[in-house]
Amino acid sequence: MPGKEFLAASDLNIIITAILIGTFARIITLKEDFRQYPSYPNGYLIHLITGFVSASLGSVALPALLSKNFIAVTFLSLAIQQFRDVRKMEKESLMDLEETEYTYRGKAYIDGIAKTFEARNYFSLVVALVTSITIKIVPFKGWVGIIIGIAVGLLLLFLLVRISKGKTIGDIAQVKTGKIEVKGSELFVDGMFITNQLGSDQAQKLFKEEGMAVVITPNENHFRINLENFGQRQAVLFEATRTLGLKRYHFTRRDFENGKVVVALVPIKKDMDAFIEVVKKCPLLESVKKPNSVMKTNLKGR
C-alpha cells in the first residue's frame, strides 16, 4: 500500500545497531602488526568494506526471516562465496609480491594469511547476526534491549578472537642469540655447521662483522614437528628479513639430533633484540601438523 513502511522503526534500529557492531568486529580484528600487513591505507579500506558488507548481511537476516522475505536470506550463501573470493584475492595478491620481497613468504604462510582474512569476515557476519537476534528476543525494548544486544555481540567477539588466536614460536620454543664463527668458507653457529658458501674474503668479512644468528630450541621434543617444517622455517626467515632488511646472505638450518633450528643472515638493520622478538612472534602455520597440546586454546589468553 502507498505510504506503508517496509521496515518498522524497531527493525531499523536492530539492523543499524547490528551493522555497527559487526563492522566494529572487523575493525578490531584488522590491525597492522609487526608483520606490516595489511598495508595502509588501501589494504585497510578493502577489508573494512568487506567487513561492512558482512555485517550488513548478518544484520538483515533475522528481519528478512520474520517478514517472510526468504529471497533476501539467500544472500547469505552469496556472502560465503564472496568471502572465499576474499581469500582467493589475498592469496593471488601475496603470490604476485613474492618476487619483490627479500625472501619468499612461502605457500604455507600465504595460505594461512588468506584463510585468516576470510575467517575474520565471518566474525562480522556472526557478531551482527547474534546482536540482532539478541535485541529481538530480549524482553526489554528500546535502549535497554539495544545495550544488551551490544553487550552480547561484544562478548561473542571476545570469545571468537580468543578461540581463533593462534600460537607463535615463542609459545613452544626458546629463542636465543647464536654465536657466529667463520672458518674459511664455512659458517658455524654455536658449533653447528650452516654453510660452506662463504668463498670470498668479502663474504667472510661481512658475516664476521655484520652477521646475526638466532637459535630456536623446542621446549619439548614433539614440537620439532612444527619447527622443522620447511614452510614454518621459511615464514620465520621472511619475518626476520621483513623486519630487519637483508643486506646479503640468509640461511636456515636444522640440527637433526636435538631439533634446534638456526636462522642466520646479514641484515640492513643490526638489532639483535628485534631479531629475537620477531622470531618469537612468528605465527605457527595452520598447515603444519600440530600436536594436541599446541592446538589447545585458553579463552582467558595464553
CSV table of C-alpha atoms in Angstrom, one decimal:
chain,number,residue,atom,x,y,z
A,1,MET,CA,0.0,0.0,0.0
A,2,PRO,CA,1.2,3.5,-0.7
A,3,GLY,CA,3.0,5.1,2.2
A,4,LYS,CA,3.4,1.8,4.0
A,5,GLU,CA,6.9,1.4,5.6
A,6,PHE,CA,8.9,-1.6,4.5
A,7,LEU,CA,10.6,-1.8,7.9
A,8,ALA,CA,9.3,-0.9,11.3
A,9,ALA,CA,11.3,1.6,13.3
A,10,SER,CA,12.3,-1.1,15.8
A,11,ASP,CA,13.6,-3.3,13.0
A,12,LEU,CA,15.6,-0.4,11.6
A,13,ASN,CA,17.2,0.1,15.0
A,14,ILE,CA,18.1,-3.6,15.2
A,15,ILE,CA,19.7,-3.5,11.7
A,16,ILE,CA,21.7,-0.3,12.3
A,17,THR,CA,23.0,-1.5,15.7
A,18,ALA,CA,23.9,-4.9,14.3
A,19,ILE,CA,25.8,-3.3,11.3
A,20,LEU,CA,27.7,-1.0,13.6
A,21,ILE,CA,28.8,-3.8,16.0
A,22,GLY,CA,29.6,-6.2,13.1
A,23,THR,CA,31.7,-3.6,11.4
A,24,PHE,CA,33.4,-2.8,14.7
A,25,ALA,CA,34.2,-6.5,15.0
A,26,ARG,CA,36.1,-6.3,11.7
A,27,ILE,CA,37.9,-3.1,12.7
A,28,ILE,CA,39.1,-4.5,16.0
A,29,THR,CA,40.5,-7.6,14.2
A,30,LEU,CA,42.1,-5.6,11.4
A,31,LYS,CA,45.4,-4.3,12.8
A,32,GLU,CA,48.7,-3.6,11.2
A,33,ASP,CA,51.2,-5.5,13.4
A,34,PHE,CA,54.9,-6.2,13.3
A,35,ARG,CA,54.4,-8.1,10.1
A,36,GLN,CA,53.2,-4.8,8.4
A,37,TYR,CA,50.2,-6.5,6.8
A,38,PRO,CA,47.7,-5.4,5.6
A,39,SER,CA,49.2,-2.4,4.1
A,40,TYR,CA,47.9,1.0,5.0
A,41,PRO,CA,45.6,2.6,3.7
A,42,ASN,CA,44.4,0.7,0.7
A,43,GLY,CA,44.6,-2.7,2.3
A,44,TYR,CA,42.7,-1.4,5.3
A,45,LEU,CA,40.0,0.1,3.0
A,46,ILE,CA,39.4,-3.2,1.1
A,47,HIS,CA,39.0,-5.3,4.3
A,48,LEU,CA,36.9,-2.7,6.1
A,49,ILE,CA,34.4,-2.5,3.2
A,50,THR,CA,34.1,-6.3,3.1
A,51,GLY,CA,33.6,-6.3,6.8
A,52,PHE,CA,30.8,-3.7,6.5
A,53,VAL,CA,29.1,-5.9,3.8
A,54,SER,CA,29.5,-8.9,6.1
A,55,ALA,CA,27.9,-7.1,9.0
A,56,SER,CA,25.1,-5.8,6.8
A,57,LEU,CA,24.2,-9.3,5.6
A,58,GLY,CA,24.2,-10.7,9.1
A,59,SER,CA,22.1,-7.8,10.4
A,60,VAL,CA,19.3,-8.2,7.9
A,61,ALA,CA,19.0,-12.0,8.1
A,62,LEU,CA,16.6,-12.0,11.1
A,63,PRO,CA,14.3,-9.2,9.9
A,64,ALA,CA,14.1,-10.8,6.5
A,65,LEU,CA,13.1,-14.1,8.0
A,66,LEU,CA,10.5,-12.5,10.2
A,67,SER,CA,9.0,-10.7,7.3
A,68,LYS,CA,9.0,-14.0,5.3
A,69,ASN,CA,11.4,-12.5,2.7
A,70,PHE,CA,13.2,-15.7,2.2
A,71,ILE,CA,14.8,-14.5,-1.0
A,72,ALA,CA,16.8,-12.0,1.0
A,73,VAL,CA,18.2,-14.7,3.2
A,74,THR,CA,19.7,-16.5,0.2
A,75,PHE,CA,22.2,-13.6,0.0
A,76,LEU,CA,23.9,-15.3,2.9
A,77,SER,CA,25.0,-18.1,0.6
A,78,LEU,CA,26.3,-15.4,-1.8
A,79,ALA,CA,28.2,-13.8,1.0
A,80,ILE,CA,30.0,-17.1,1.7
A,81,GLN,CA,31.1,-17.2,-1.9
A,82,GLN,CA,32.3,-13.6,-1.7
A,83,PHE,CA,34.3,-14.4,1.4
A,84,ARG,CA,36.0,-17.2,-0.4
A,85,ASP,CA,36.8,-14.7,-3.2
A,86,VAL,CA,38.5,-12.6,-0.5
A,87,ARG,CA,40.7,-15.5,0.4
A,88,LYS,CA,41.5,-16.0,-3.3
A,89,MET,CA,42.2,-12.4,-3.8
A,90,GLU,CA,44.6,-12.2,-0.8
A,91,LYS,CA,46.4,-15.4,-1.9
A,92,GLU,CA,46.9,-14.1,-5.5
A,93,SER,CA,48.0,-10.7,-4.3
A,94,LEU,CA,50.6,-12.1,-2.0
A,95,MET,CA,51.8,-14.6,-4.6
A,96,ASP,CA,52.3,-11.8,-7.0
A,97,LEU,CA,54.5,-10.0,-4.5
A,98,GLU,CA,56.8,-13.0,-3.8
A,99,GLU,CA,59.4,-11.9,-6.3
A,100,THR,CA,59.7,-8.4,-4.8
A,101,GLU,CA,60.4,-9.5,-1.2
A,102,TYR,CA,63.8,-10.1,0.4
A,103,THR,CA,62.9,-13.8,0.8
A,104,TYR,CA,59.8,-15.8,-0.1
A,105,ARG,CA,56.9,-15.9,2.3
A,106,GLY,CA,56.2,-19.4,1.1
A,107,LYS,CA,52.9,-21.0,0.0
A,108,ALA,CA,52.1,-22.3,3.5
A,109,TYR,CA,52.4,-18.8,5.1
A,110,ILE,CA,50.4,-17.2,2.3
A,111,ASP,CA,47.6,-19.8,2.7
A,112,GLY,CA,47.4,-19.1,6.4
A,113,ILE,CA,47.2,-15.3,5.9
A,114,ALA,CA,44.4,-15.7,3.3
A,115,LYS,CA,42.4,-18.0,5.5
A,116,THR,CA,42.7,-15.6,8.4
A,117,PHE,CA,41.2,-12.7,6.4
A,118,GLU,CA,38.4,-14.9,5.2
A,119,ALA,CA,37.6,-16.1,8.7
A,120,ARG,CA,37.5,-12.5,10.1
A,121,ASN,CA,34.8,-11.6,7.7
A,122,TYR,CA,32.7,-14.4,9.2
A,123,PHE,CA,33.3,-12.7,12.6
A,124,SER,CA,31.5,-9.6,11.3
A,125,LEU,CA,28.6,-11.7,10.0
A,126,VAL,CA,28.1,-13.8,13.1
A,127,VAL,CA,28.5,-10.9,15.5
A,128,ALA,CA,26.0,-8.8,13.6
A,129,LEU,CA,23.6,-11.8,13.4
A,130,VAL,CA,23.8,-12.6,17.1
A,131,THR,CA,23.4,-9.0,18.0
A,132,SER,CA,20.2,-8.6,16.0
A,133,ILE,CA,18.8,-11.8,17.4
A,134,THR,CA,19.6,-10.8,21.0
A,135,ILE,CA,17.9,-7.4,20.6
A,136,LYS,CA,14.8,-9.1,19.1
A,137,ILE,CA,14.3,-11.8,21.7
A,138,VAL,CA,15.2,-10.0,25.0
A,139,PRO,CA,12.0,-8.9,26.8
A,140,PHE,CA,13.4,-5.3,27.1
A,141,LYS,CA,12.7,-2.8,24.4
A,142,GLY,CA,14.2,0.5,23.5
A,143,TRP,CA,17.7,1.4,24.6
A,144,VAL,CA,17.9,-1.3,27.2
A,145,GLY,CA,17.4,-4.1,24.6
A,146,ILE,CA,19.9,-2.4,22.3
A,147,ILE,CA,22.5,-2.2,25.1
A,148,ILE,CA,22.0,-5.9,26.0
A,149,GLY,CA,22.4,-6.8,22.3
A,150,ILE,CA,25.6,-4.8,22.0
A,151,ALA,CA,27.0,-6.4,25.2
A,152,VAL,CA,26.2,-9.9,23.8
A,153,GLY,CA,27.7,-9.1,20.5
A,154,LEU,CA,31.0,-7.8,22.1
A,155,LEU,CA,31.2,-10.8,24.3
A,156,LEU,CA,30.8,-13.1,21.3
A,157,LEU,CA,33.5,-11.1,19.5
A,158,PHE,CA,35.8,-11.6,22.5
A,159,LEU,CA,35.2,-15.4,22.5
A,160,LEU,CA,35.8,-15.7,18.8
A,161,VAL,CA,39.0,-13.7,18.9
A,162,ARG,CA,40.3,-15.9,21.8
A,163,ILE,CA,39.2,-19.2,20.1
A,164,SER,CA,40.8,-18.3,16.8
A,165,LYS,CA,44.0,-16.9,18.4
A,166,GLY,CA,46.9,-18.9,17.0
A,167,LYS,CA,50.1,-19.9,18.7
A,168,THR,CA,53.5,-18.4,18.0
A,169,ILE,CA,57.0,-19.8,18.0
A,170,GLY,CA,57.6,-18.2,21.4
A,171,ASP,CA,54.9,-20.4,22.9
A,172,ILE,CA,56.7,-23.6,22.0
A,173,ALA,CA,60.4,-22.8,21.8
A,174,GLN,CA,63.2,-20.8,23.3
A,175,VAL,CA,64.9,-18.2,21.0
A,176,LYS,CA,68.4,-17.0,21.9
A,177,THR,CA,71.4,-15.4,20.2
A,178,GLY,CA,73.7,-17.7,18.2
A,179,LYS,CA,77.5,-17.3,18.2
A,180,ILE,CA,78.8,-16.9,14.7
A,181,GLU,CA,82.1,-18.4,13.7
A,182,VAL,CA,83.6,-18.2,10.2
A,183,LYS,CA,86.3,-20.8,9.3
A,184,GLY,CA,87.5,-20.2,5.8
A,185,SER,CA,84.5,-20.5,3.6
A,186,GLU,CA,82.4,-22.3,6.2
A,187,LEU,CA,79.9,-20.7,8.6
A,188,PHE,CA,79.1,-22.2,12.0
A,189,VAL,CA,76.6,-21.0,14.6
A,190,ASP,CA,77.0,-22.4,18.1
A,191,GLY,CA,79.3,-25.0,16.7
A,192,MET,CA,76.6,-26.1,14.2
A,193,PHE,CA,77.6,-26.2,10.5
A,194,ILE,CA,75.5,-23.9,8.4
A,195,THR,CA,77.0,-23.5,5.0
A,196,ASN,CA,80.3,-23.5,3.0
A,197,GLN,CA,79.2,-20.8,0.6
A,198,LEU,CA,81.3,-18.0,2.1
A,199,GLY,CA,84.0,-18.5,-0.5
A,200,SER,CA,85.2,-14.9,-0.9
A,201,ASP,CA,87.0,-12.7,1.6
A,202,GLN,CA,84.3,-10.1,1.3
A,203,ALA,CA,81.6,-12.6,2.3
A,204,GLN,CA,83.6,-13.9,5.2
A,205,LYS,CA,84.3,-10.3,6.4
A,206,LEU,CA,80.7,-9.4,6.0
A,207,PHE,CA,79.4,-12.2,8.2
A,208,LYS,CA,82.1,-11.7,10.8
A,209,GLU,CA,81.4,-8.0,11.2
A,210,GLU,CA,77.6,-7.7,10.5
A,211,GLY,CA,76.2,-11.2,10.6
A,212,MET,CA,73.5,-12.2,13.1
A,213,ALA,CA,72.0,-15.5,14.1
A,214,VAL,CA,69.4,-16.9,16.4
A,215,VAL,CA,69.0,-20.5,17.7
A,216,ILE,CA,65.5,-21.8,18.2
A,217,THR,CA,65.2,-24.7,20.7
A,218,PRO,CA,61.9,-26.5,21.1
A,219,ASN,CA,60.5,-26.8,24.6
A,220,GLU,CA,59.5,-30.4,24.0
A,221,ASN,CA,60.7,-32.9,21.5
A,222,HIS,CA,57.4,-33.2,19.7
A,223,PHE,CA,57.5,-29.5,18.9
A,224,ARG,CA,60.1,-30.4,16.3
A,225,ILE,CA,57.2,-31.3,14.1
A,226,ASN,CA,56.4,-27.6,13.8
A,227,LEU,CA,59.8,-26.0,13.9
A,228,GLU,CA,61.5,-28.3,11.3
A,229,ASN,CA,58.7,-27.9,8.8
A,230,PHE,CA,60.1,-26.1,5.7
A,231,GLY,CA,57.1,-23.8,5.4
A,232,GLN,CA,57.5,-22.8,9.0
A,233,ARG,CA,61.2,-22.1,8.7
A,234,GLN,CA,60.5,-20.1,5.5
A,235,ALA,CA,57.9,-18.0,7.4
A,236,VAL,CA,60.5,-17.3,10.2
A,237,LEU,CA,63.1,-16.2,7.6
A,238,PHE,CA,60.6,-14.0,5.8
A,239,GLU,CA,59.6,-12.2,9.0
A,240,ALA,CA,63.2,-11.7,10.0
A,241,THR,CA,64.2,-10.1,6.7
A,242,ARG,CA,61.0,-8.1,6.5
A,243,THR,CA,61.7,-6.5,9.9
A,244,LEU,CA,65.5,-6.1,9.7
A,245,GLY,CA,66.0,-5.9,5.9
A,246,LEU,CA,68.6,-8.1,4.1
A,247,LYS,CA,72.0,-6.8,3.0
A,248,ARG,CA,73.3,-10.2,1.9
A,249,TYR,CA,73.0,-13.9,2.6
A,250,HIS,CA,70.4,-15.7,4.6
A,251,PHE,CA,70.4,-19.3,5.8
A,252,THR,CA,68.1,-21.5,7.9
A,253,ARG,CA,69.4,-24.9,9.1
A,254,ARG,CA,68.1,-27.6,11.5
A,255,ASP,CA,70.0,-29.9,13.8
A,256,PHE,CA,68.7,-33.4,13.2
A,257,GLU,CA,70.0,-34.6,16.6
A,258,ASN,CA,68.4,-32.1,19.0
A,259,GLY,CA,65.9,-30.3,16.8
A,260,LYS,CA,67.4,-26.9,17.1
A,261,VAL,CA,66.8,-24.5,14.2
A,262,VAL,CA,69.2,-21.8,13.2
A,263,VAL,CA,68.4,-18.6,11.3
A,264,ALA,CA,71.4,-16.6,10.1
A,265,LEU,CA,71.6,-13.6,7.9
A,266,VAL,CA,73.4,-10.3,7.2
A,267,PRO,CA,70.7,-7.6,7.9
A,268,ILE,CA,70.5,-4.0,6.9
A,269,LYS,CA,69.4,-3.1,10.5
A,270,LYS,CA,71.6,-4.8,13.1
A,271,ASP,CA,69.3,-5.2,16.1
A,272,MET,CA,69.5,-8.5,17.9
A,273,ASP,CA,66.6,-7.7,20.3
A,274,ALA,CA,64.3,-7.1,17.4
A,275,PHE,CA,65.6,-10.2,15.7
A,276,ILE,CA,64.8,-12.4,18.7
A,277,GLU,CA,61.4,-10.7,19.2
A,278,VAL,CA,60.2,-11.1,15.6
A,279,VAL,CA,61.2,-14.8,15.6
A,280,LYS,CA,59.2,-15.4,18.9
A,281,LYS,CA,56.2,-13.6,17.4
A,282,CYS,CA,56.2,-15.5,14.1
A,283,PRO,CA,52.9,-17.5,14.0
A,284,LEU,CA,52.7,-21.2,13.8
A,285,LEU,CA,51.2,-22.1,10.5
A,286,GLU,CA,47.9,-23.9,10.4
A,287,SER,CA,49.1,-26.1,7.6
A,288,VAL,CA,51.8,-27.5,9.9
A,289,LYS,CA,50.7,-30.7,11.7
A,290,LYS,CA,50.5,-29.8,15.4
A,291,PRO,CA,50.2,-31.9,18.5
A,292,ASN,CA,47.0,-31.5,20.5
A,293,SER,CA,48.9,-29.6,23.2
A,294,VAL,CA,49.8,-26.9,20.7
A,295,MET,CA,46.2,-26.6,19.5
A,296,LYS,CA,44.6,-26.1,22.9
A,297,THR,CA,43.2,-22.6,23.3
A,298,ASN,CA,42.8,-20.8,26.6
A,299,LEU,CA,39.8,-18.4,26.4
A,300,LYS,CA,41.4,-16.3,29.1
A,301,GLY,CA,44.5,-15.8,27.0
A,302,ARG,CA,47.8,-17.6,26.8
